CSV table of C-alpha atoms in Angstrom, one decimal:
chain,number,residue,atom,x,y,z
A,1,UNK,CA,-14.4,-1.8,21.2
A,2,UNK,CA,-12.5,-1.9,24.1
A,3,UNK,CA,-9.1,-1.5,22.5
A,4,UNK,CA,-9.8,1.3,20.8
A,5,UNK,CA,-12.1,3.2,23.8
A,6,UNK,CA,-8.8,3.0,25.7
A,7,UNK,CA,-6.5,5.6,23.3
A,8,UNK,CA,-10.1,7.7,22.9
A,9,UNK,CA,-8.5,10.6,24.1
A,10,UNK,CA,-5.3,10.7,22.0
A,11,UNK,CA,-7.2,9.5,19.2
A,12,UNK,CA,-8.7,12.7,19.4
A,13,UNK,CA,-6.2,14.4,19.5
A,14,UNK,CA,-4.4,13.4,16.7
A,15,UNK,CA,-8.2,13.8,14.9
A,16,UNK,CA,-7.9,18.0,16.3
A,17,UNK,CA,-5.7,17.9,13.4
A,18,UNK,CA,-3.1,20.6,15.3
A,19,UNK,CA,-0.6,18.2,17.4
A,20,UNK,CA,1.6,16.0,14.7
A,21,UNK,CA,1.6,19.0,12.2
A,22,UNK,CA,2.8,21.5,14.9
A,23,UNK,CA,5.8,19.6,15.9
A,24,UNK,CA,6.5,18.6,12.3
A,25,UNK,CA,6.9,21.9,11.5
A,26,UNK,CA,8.9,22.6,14.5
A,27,UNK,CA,11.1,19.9,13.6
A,28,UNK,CA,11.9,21.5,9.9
A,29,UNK,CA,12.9,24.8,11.5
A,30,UNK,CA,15.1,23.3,13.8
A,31,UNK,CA,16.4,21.1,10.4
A,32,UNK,CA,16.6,24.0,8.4
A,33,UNK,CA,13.5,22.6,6.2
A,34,UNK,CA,10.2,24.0,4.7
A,35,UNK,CA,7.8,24.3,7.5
A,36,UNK,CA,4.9,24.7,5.3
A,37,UNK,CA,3.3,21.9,2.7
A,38,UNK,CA,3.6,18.8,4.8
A,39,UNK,CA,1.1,16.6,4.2
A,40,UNK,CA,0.6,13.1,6.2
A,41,UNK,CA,0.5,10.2,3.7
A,42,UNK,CA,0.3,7.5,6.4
A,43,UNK,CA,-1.2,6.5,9.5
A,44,UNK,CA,-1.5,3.3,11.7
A,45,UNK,CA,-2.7,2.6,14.7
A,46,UNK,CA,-0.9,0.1,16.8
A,47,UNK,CA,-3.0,-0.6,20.4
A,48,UNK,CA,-1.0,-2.7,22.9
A,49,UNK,CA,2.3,-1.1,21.2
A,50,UNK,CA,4.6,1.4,22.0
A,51,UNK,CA,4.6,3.8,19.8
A,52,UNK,CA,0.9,2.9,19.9
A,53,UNK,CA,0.7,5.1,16.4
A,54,UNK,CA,3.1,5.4,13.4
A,55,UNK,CA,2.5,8.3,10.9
A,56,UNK,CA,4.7,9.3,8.1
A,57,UNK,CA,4.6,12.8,6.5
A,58,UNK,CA,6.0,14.2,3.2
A,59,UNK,CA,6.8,17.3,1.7
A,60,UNK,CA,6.7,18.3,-2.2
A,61,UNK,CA,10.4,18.4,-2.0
A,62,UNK,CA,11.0,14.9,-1.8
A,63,UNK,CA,11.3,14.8,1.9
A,64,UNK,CA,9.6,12.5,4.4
A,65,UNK,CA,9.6,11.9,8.1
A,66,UNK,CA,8.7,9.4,10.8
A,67,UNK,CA,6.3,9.9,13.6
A,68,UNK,CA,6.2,8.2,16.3
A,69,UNK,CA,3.1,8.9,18.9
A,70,UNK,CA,3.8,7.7,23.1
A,71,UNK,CA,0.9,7.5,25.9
A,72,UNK,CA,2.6,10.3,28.3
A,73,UNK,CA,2.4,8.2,30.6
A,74,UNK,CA,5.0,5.7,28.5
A,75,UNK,CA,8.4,6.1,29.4
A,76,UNK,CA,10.6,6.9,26.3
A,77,UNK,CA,11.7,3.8,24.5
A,78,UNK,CA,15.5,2.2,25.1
A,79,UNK,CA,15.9,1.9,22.0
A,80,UNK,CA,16.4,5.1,19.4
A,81,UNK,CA,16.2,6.2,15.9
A,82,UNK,CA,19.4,6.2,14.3
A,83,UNK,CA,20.6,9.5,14.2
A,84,UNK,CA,20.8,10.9,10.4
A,85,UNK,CA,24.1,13.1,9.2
A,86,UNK,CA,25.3,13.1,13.0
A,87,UNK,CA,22.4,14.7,14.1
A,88,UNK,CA,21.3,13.6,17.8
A,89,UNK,CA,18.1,11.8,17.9
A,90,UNK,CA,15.3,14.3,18.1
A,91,UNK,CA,13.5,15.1,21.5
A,92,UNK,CA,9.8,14.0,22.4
A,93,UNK,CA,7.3,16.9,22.8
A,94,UNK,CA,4.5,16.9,25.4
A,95,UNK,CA,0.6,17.8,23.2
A,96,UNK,CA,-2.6,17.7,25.4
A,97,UNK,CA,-5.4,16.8,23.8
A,98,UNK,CA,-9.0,18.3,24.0
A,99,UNK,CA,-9.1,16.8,27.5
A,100,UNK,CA,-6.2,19.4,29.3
A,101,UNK,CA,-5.8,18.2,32.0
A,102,UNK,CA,-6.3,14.4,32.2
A,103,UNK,CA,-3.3,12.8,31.6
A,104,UNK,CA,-4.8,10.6,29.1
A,105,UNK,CA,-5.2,12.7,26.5
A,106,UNK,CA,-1.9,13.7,26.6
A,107,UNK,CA,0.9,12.7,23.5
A,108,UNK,CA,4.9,12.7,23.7
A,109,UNK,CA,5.4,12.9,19.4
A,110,UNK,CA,8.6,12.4,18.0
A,111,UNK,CA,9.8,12.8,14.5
A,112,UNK,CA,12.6,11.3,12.8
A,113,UNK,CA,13.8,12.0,9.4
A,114,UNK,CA,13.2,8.4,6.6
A,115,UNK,CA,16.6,8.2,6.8
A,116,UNK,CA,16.9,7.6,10.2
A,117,UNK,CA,14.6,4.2,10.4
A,118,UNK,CA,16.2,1.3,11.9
A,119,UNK,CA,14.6,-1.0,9.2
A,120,UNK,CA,15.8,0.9,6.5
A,121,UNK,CA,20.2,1.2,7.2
A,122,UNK,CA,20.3,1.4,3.3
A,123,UNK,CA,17.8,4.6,2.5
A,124,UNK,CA,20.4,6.8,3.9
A,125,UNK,CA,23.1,5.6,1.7
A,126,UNK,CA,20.8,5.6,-1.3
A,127,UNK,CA,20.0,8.7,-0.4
A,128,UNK,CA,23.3,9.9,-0.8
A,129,UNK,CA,24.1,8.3,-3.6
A,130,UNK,CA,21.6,10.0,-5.9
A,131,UNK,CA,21.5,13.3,-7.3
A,132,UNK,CA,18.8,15.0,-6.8
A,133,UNK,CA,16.9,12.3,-4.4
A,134,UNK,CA,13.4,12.3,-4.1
A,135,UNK,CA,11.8,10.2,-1.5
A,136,UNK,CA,8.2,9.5,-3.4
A,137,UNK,CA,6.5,7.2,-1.2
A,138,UNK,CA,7.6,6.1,2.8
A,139,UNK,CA,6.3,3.8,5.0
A,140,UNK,CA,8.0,3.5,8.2
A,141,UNK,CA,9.5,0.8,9.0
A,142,UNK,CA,8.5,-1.7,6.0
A,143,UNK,CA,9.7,0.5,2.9
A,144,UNK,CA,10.8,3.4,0.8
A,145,UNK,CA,10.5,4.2,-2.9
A,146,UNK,CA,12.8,6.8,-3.9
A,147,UNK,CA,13.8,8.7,-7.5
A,148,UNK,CA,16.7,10.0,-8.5
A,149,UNK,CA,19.5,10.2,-10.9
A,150,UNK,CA,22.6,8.6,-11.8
A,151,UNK,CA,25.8,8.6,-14.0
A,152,UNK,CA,23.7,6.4,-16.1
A,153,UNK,CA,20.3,8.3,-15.6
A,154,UNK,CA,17.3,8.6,-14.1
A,155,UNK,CA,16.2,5.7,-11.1
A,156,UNK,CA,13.8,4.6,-9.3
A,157,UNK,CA,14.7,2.8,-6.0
A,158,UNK,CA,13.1,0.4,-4.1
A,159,UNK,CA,14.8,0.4,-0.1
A,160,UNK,CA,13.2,-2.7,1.5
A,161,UNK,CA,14.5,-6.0,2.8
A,162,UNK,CA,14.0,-9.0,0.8
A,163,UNK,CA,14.0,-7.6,-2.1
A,164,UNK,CA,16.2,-10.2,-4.2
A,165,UNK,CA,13.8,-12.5,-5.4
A,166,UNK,CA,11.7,-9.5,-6.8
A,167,UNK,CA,14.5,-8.3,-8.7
A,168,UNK,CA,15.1,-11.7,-10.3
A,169,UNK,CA,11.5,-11.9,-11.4
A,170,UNK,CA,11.9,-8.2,-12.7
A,171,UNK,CA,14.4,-9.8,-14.8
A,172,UNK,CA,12.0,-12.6,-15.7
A,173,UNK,CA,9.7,-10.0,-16.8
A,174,UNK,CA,12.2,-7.9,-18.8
A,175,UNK,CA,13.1,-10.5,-21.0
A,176,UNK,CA,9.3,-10.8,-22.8
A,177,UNK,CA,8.6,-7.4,-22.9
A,178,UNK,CA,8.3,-7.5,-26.6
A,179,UNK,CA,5.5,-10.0,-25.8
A,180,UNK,CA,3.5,-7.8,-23.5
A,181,UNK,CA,1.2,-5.0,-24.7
A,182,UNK,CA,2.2,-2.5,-21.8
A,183,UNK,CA,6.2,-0.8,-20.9
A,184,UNK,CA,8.1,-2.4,-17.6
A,185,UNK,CA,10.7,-0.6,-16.1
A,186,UNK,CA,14.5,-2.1,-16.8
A,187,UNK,CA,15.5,-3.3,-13.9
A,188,UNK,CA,19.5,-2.5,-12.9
A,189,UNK,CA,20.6,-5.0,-10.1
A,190,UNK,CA,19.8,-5.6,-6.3
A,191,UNK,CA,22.5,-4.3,-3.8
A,192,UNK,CA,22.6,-6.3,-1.1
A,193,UNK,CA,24.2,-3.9,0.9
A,194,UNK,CA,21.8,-1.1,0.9
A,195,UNK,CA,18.4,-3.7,0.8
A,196,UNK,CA,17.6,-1.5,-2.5
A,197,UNK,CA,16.2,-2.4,-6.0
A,198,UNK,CA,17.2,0.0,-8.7
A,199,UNK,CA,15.2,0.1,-12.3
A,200,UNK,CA,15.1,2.7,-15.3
A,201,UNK,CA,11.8,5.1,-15.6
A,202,UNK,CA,9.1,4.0,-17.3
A,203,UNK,CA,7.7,7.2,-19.2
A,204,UNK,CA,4.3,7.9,-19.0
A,205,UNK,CA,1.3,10.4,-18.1
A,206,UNK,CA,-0.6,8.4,-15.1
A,207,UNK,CA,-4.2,7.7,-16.1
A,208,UNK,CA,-6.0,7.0,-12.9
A,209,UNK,CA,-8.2,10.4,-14.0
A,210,UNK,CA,-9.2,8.7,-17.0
A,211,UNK,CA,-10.2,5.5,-15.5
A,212,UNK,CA,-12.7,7.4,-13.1
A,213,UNK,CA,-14.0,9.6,-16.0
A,214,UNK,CA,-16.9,8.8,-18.2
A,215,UNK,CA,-14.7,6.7,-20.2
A,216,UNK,CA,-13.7,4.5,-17.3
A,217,UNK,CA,-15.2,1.1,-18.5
A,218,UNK,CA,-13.0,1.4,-21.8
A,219,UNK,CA,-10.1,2.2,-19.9
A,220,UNK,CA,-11.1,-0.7,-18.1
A,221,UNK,CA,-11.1,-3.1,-21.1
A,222,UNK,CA,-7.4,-1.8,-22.2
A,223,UNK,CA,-6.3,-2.5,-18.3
A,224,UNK,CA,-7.6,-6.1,-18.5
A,225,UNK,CA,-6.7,-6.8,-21.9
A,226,UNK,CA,-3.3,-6.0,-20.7
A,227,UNK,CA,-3.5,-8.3,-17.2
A,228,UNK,CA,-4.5,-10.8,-19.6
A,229,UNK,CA,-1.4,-10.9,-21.5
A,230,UNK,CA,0.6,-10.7,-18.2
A,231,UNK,CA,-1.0,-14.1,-17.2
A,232,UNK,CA,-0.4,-15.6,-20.8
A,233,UNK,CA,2.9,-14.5,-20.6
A,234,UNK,CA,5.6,-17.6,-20.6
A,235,UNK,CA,7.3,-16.7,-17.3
A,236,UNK,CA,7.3,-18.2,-13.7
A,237,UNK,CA,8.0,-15.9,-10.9
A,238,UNK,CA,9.1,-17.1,-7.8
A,239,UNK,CA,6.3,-16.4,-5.3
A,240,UNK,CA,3.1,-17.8,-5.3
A,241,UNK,CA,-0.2,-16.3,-4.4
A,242,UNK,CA,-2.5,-18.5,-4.8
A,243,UNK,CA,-5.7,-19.0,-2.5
A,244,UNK,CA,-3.6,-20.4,0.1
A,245,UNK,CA,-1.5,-17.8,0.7
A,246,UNK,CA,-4.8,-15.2,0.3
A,247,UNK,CA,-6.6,-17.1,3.2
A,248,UNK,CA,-3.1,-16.5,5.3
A,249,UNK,CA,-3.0,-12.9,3.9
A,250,UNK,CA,-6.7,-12.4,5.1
A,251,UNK,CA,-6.3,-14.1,8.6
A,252,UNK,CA,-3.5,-11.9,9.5
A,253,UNK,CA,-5.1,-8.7,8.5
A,254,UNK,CA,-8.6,-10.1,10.4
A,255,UNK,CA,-6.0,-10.7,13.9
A,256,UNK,CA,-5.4,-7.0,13.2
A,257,UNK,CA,-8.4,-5.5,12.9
A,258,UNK,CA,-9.9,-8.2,16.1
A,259,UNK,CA,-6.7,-6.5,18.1
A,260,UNK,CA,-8.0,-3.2,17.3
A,261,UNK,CA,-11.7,-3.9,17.6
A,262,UNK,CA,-12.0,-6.7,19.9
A,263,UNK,CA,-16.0,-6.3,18.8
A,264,UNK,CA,-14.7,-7.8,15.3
A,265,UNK,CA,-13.6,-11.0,16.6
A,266,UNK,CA,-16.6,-13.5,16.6
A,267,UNK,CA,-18.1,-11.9,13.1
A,268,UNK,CA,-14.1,-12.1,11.7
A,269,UNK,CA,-13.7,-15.7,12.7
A,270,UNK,CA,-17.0,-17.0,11.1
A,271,UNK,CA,-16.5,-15.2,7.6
A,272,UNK,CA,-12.8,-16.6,7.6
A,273,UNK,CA,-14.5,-20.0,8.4
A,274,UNK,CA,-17.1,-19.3,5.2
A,275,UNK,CA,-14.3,-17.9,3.1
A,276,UNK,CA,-12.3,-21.5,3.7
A,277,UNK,CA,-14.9,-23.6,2.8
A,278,UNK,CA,-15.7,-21.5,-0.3
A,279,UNK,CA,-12.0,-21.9,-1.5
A,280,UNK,CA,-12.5,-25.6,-0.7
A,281,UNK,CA,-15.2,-25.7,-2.9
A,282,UNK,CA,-13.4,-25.0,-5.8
A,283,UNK,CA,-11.2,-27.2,-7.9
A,284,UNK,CA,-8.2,-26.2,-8.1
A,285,UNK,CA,-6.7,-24.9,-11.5
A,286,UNK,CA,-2.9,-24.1,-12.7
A,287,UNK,CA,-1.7,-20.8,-11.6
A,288,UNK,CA,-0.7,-17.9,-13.7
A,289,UNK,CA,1.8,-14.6,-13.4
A,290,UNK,CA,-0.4,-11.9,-12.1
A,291,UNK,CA,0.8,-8.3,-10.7
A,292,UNK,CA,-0.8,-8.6,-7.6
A,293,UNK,CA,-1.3,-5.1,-7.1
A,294,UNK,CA,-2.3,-3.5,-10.4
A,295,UNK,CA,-4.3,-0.5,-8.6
A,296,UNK,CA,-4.9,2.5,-10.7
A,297,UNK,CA,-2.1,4.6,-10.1
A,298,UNK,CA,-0.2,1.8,-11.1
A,299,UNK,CA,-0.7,2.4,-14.8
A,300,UNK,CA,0.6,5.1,-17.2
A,301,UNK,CA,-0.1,6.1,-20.5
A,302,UNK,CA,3.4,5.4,-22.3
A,303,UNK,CA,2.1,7.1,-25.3
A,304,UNK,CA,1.4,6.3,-29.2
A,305,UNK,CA,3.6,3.0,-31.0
A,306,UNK,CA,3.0,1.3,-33.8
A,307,UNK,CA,-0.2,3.8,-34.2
A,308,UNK,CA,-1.5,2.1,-31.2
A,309,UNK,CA,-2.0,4.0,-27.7
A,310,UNK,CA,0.3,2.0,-25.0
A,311,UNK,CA,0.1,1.0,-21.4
A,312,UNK,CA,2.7,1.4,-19.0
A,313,UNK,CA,2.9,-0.5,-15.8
A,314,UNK,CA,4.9,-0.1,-12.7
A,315,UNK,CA,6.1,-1.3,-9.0
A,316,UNK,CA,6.0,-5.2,-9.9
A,317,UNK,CA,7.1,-6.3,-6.3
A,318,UNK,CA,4.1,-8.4,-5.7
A,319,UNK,CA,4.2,-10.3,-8.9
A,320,UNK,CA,3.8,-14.0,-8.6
A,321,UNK,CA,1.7,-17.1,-9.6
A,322,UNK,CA,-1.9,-16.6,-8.7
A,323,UNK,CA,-5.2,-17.0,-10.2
A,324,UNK,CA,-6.0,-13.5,-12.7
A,325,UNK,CA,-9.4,-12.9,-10.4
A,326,UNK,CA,-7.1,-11.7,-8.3
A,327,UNK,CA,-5.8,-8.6,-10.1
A,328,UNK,CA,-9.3,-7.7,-11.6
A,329,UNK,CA,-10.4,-8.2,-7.4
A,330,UNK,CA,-7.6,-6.0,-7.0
A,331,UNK,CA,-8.3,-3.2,-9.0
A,332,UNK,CA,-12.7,-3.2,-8.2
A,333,UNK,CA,-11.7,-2.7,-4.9
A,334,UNK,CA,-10.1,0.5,-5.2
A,335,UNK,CA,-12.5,1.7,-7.5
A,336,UNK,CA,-15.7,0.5,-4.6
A,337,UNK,CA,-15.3,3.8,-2.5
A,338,UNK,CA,-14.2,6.4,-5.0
A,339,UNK,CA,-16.4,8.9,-4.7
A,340,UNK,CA,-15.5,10.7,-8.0
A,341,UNK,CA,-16.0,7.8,-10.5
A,342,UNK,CA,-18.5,8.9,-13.3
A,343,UNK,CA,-18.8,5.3,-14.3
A,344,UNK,CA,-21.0,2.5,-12.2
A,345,UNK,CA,-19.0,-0.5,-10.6
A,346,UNK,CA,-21.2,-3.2,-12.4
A,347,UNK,CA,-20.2,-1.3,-15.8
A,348,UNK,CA,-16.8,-1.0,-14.7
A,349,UNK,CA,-16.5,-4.9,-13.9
A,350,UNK,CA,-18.6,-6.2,-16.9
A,351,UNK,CA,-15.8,-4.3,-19.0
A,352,UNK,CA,-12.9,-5.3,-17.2
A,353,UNK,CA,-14.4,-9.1,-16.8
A,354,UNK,CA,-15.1,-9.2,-21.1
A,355,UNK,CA,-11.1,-7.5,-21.2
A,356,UNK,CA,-10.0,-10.7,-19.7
A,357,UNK,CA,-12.3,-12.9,-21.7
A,358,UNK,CA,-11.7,-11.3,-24.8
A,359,UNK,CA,-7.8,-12.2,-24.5
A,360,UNK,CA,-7.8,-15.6,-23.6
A,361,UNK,CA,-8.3,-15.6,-20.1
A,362,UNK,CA,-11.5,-16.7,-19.1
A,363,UNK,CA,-12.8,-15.8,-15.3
A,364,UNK,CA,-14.6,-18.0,-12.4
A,365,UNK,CA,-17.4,-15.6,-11.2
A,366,UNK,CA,-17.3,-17.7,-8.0
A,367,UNK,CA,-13.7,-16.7,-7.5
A,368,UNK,CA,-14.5,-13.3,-8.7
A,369,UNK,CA,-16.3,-12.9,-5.7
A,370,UNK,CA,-14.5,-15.0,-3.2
A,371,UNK,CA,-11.3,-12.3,-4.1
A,372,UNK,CA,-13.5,-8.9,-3.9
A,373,UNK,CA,-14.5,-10.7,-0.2
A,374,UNK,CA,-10.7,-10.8,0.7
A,375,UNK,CA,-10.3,-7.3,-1.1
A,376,UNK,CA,-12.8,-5.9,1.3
A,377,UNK,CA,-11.9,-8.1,4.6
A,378,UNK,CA,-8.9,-6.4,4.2
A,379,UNK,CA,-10.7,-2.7,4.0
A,380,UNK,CA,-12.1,-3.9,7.6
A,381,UNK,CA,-8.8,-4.4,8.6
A,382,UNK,CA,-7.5,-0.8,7.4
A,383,UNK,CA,-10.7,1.3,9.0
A,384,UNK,CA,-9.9,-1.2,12.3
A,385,UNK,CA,-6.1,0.1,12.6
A,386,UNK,CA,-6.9,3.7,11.2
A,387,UNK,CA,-6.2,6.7,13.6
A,388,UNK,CA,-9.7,8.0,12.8
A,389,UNK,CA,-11.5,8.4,16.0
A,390,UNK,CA,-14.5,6.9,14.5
A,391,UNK,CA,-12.5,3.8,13.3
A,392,UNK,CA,-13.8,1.1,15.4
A,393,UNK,CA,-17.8,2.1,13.5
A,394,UNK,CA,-16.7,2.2,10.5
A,395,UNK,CA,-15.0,-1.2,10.3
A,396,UNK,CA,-18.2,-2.9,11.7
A,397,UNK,CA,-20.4,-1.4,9.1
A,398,UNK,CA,-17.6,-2.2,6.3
A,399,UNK,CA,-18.5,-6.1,7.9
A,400,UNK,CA,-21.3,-6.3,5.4
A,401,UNK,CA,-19.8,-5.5,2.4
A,402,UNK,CA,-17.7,-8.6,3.1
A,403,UNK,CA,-20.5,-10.9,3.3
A,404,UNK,CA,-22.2,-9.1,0.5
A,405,UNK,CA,-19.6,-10.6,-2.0
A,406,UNK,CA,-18.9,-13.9,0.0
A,407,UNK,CA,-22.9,-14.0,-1.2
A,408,UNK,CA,-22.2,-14.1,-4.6
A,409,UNK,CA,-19.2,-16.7,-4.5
């Protein structure tokens, strides 16, 4: 783990828990913001790179910043953060680690307001043009989820490059809503502009609770039921994720995690060789719309019609044509590690498996299997690129959940 051995020392650092959320809250006061009730929703680690770690932090309020994290040693970067509302860019502050004293343990942090990110000129706009903006999820650099409201109501928006084709298969998936059992948000146009998607609010209470409770596996049977009529439905977005694109999905992430962990490499490269010849194996079959992302907190309870209890379902952006294993891969996955689930896994995906069935959409165990392997490759990949101290460890012992499910395809 050579990668990782050589940031050790801000590694643990960041771990002491004190240095980012001290000059957070040094940047609010200086902002005029709460200094108390931030709360760090995301974290990469990025070796080789400068800033060699990204976090973002949010507040309650519907605020979120960027932070970036230098080797002391670095020398600032040329190129800076957009300033936000003519503010000047804000200044690096020096944090020694546990290690005073040895310059490698040593962090210049800077922290930028969301609005500020270079990859995101339209989030500042947006920002502005809501009332009441709240910034609900942020990841720097890639994307930002916002809500707000307009002259014509409530919004969410999606700030994000690319974002035009998802929009038109929002559209797509608009006009059958009477066909599907769950409630989609309305979408309301792409502004080219800003890089943002706007849609309507899907009302709801979320039900991720109730899907760990003791009533989990029925919960799971509506879910699937409902991802069944998704793939029936008579609709063809315009991406495709189908095993092609997972095996490319899966080798990037494993090139991350090897950077990271250079200890991954030779046990990375033989399960991608085992996970192509699996795919191989199979013959191919027509593809069908899935979500591509149905995890829990993806689903609300949109209350009682027709004397019937309806589903809601939200953020759409990774719907395409795939194979349904896919989605139901998707959603075991996050359920693998939860430690407050009342229900067992194999309970869990017998009901989620006869949800499918049940509804016309029959499932290939082998592929099953072959999709919970990418699932968890990719969990590798995440524990690899965490800023957890113990990172490089954990990410070798996740190995053999990987090969685990690649045993059952």
């Amino acid at each position: 783990m050579i990668e990782r051995r050589r940031y050790a020392d801000g590694l643990a650092t960041l771990a002491e828990g004190r240095a980012v959320p001290a000059r957070v809250a040094e940047w609010a006061a200086e902002h005029g913001l709460p200094t108390l009730g931030w709360a760090r929703e995301y974290g990469r680690f990025r070796p080789g790179r400068s800033p060699w770690a990204v976090l973002a932090y949010a507040h309650p309020a519907g605020l979120a910043v960027r932070v970036d994290v230098y080797s002391a040693r670095a020398e600032r970067p040329t190129t800076r953060l957009r300033p936000s509302g003519g503010r000047a860019a804000d200044r690096f502050v020096r944090f020694a680690g546990p290690r005073d004293g040895q310059s490698g343990s040593e962090l210049l942090i800077e922290v930028s307001p969301a609005a500020a990110d270079p990859a995101l000129p339209g989030l500042g706009p947006v920002l502005a043009e809501l009332t009441e903006g709240h910034i609900v999820r942020y990841r720097p650099g890639k994307r930002c989820t916002l809500r707000g409201q307009t002259t014509s109501g409530p919004r969410f928006v999606k700030v994000a490059p690319g974002g035009a084709a998802v929009m038109a298969d929002a559209a797509l998936l608009w006009g059958v809503r009477s066909a599907l059992p769950f409630a989609v948000a309305e979408p309301h146009g792409w502004d080219e502009q800003t890089n943002s998607a706007w849609y309507g609010v899907v009302p709801g209470r979320p039900i991720a609770h109730d899907v760990l409770g003791c009533n989990g596996a029925a919960v799971a049977v509506r879910l699937a039921a409902a991802l069944a009529a998704l793939a029936r439905a008579a609709i063809a977005p315009s991406r495709t994720e189908g095993p092609c694109e997972q095996l490319a999905r899966s080798r990037r992430a494993a090139g991350r995690a090897a950077a990271a962990v250079p200890d991954l490499r030779k046990p990375l490269r033989a399960i991608l060789a085992d996970l192509e010849r699996a795919h191989a194996g199979l013959r191919p079959r027509p593809l069908m719309p899935v979500h591509g992302a149905p995890h829990m907190h993806q689903w609300l309870d949109h209350g009682i019609k027709d004397g019937s209890r309806r589903l809601g379902l939200i953020d759409f952006d990774r719907l395409a044509l795939g194979e349904p294993e896919l989605d139901l891969a998707t959603f075991l996955a996050e359920l693998d590690a939860e430690p407050s689930r009342q229900v067992s896994m194999i309970d869990i995906e017998a009901a989620a498996v006869a949800g499918f069935e049940d509804n016309g959409v029959p499932l290939d165990p082998a592929r099953l299997a072959l999709y919970r392997a990418h699932k968890r490759l990719a969990k590798v990949a995440r524990a690899a690129c965490s800023l957890r101290p113990d990172g490089g460890d954990r990410a070798l012992r996740h190995l053999g959940s990987v090969e685990a499910a690649l045993a059952r395809s």
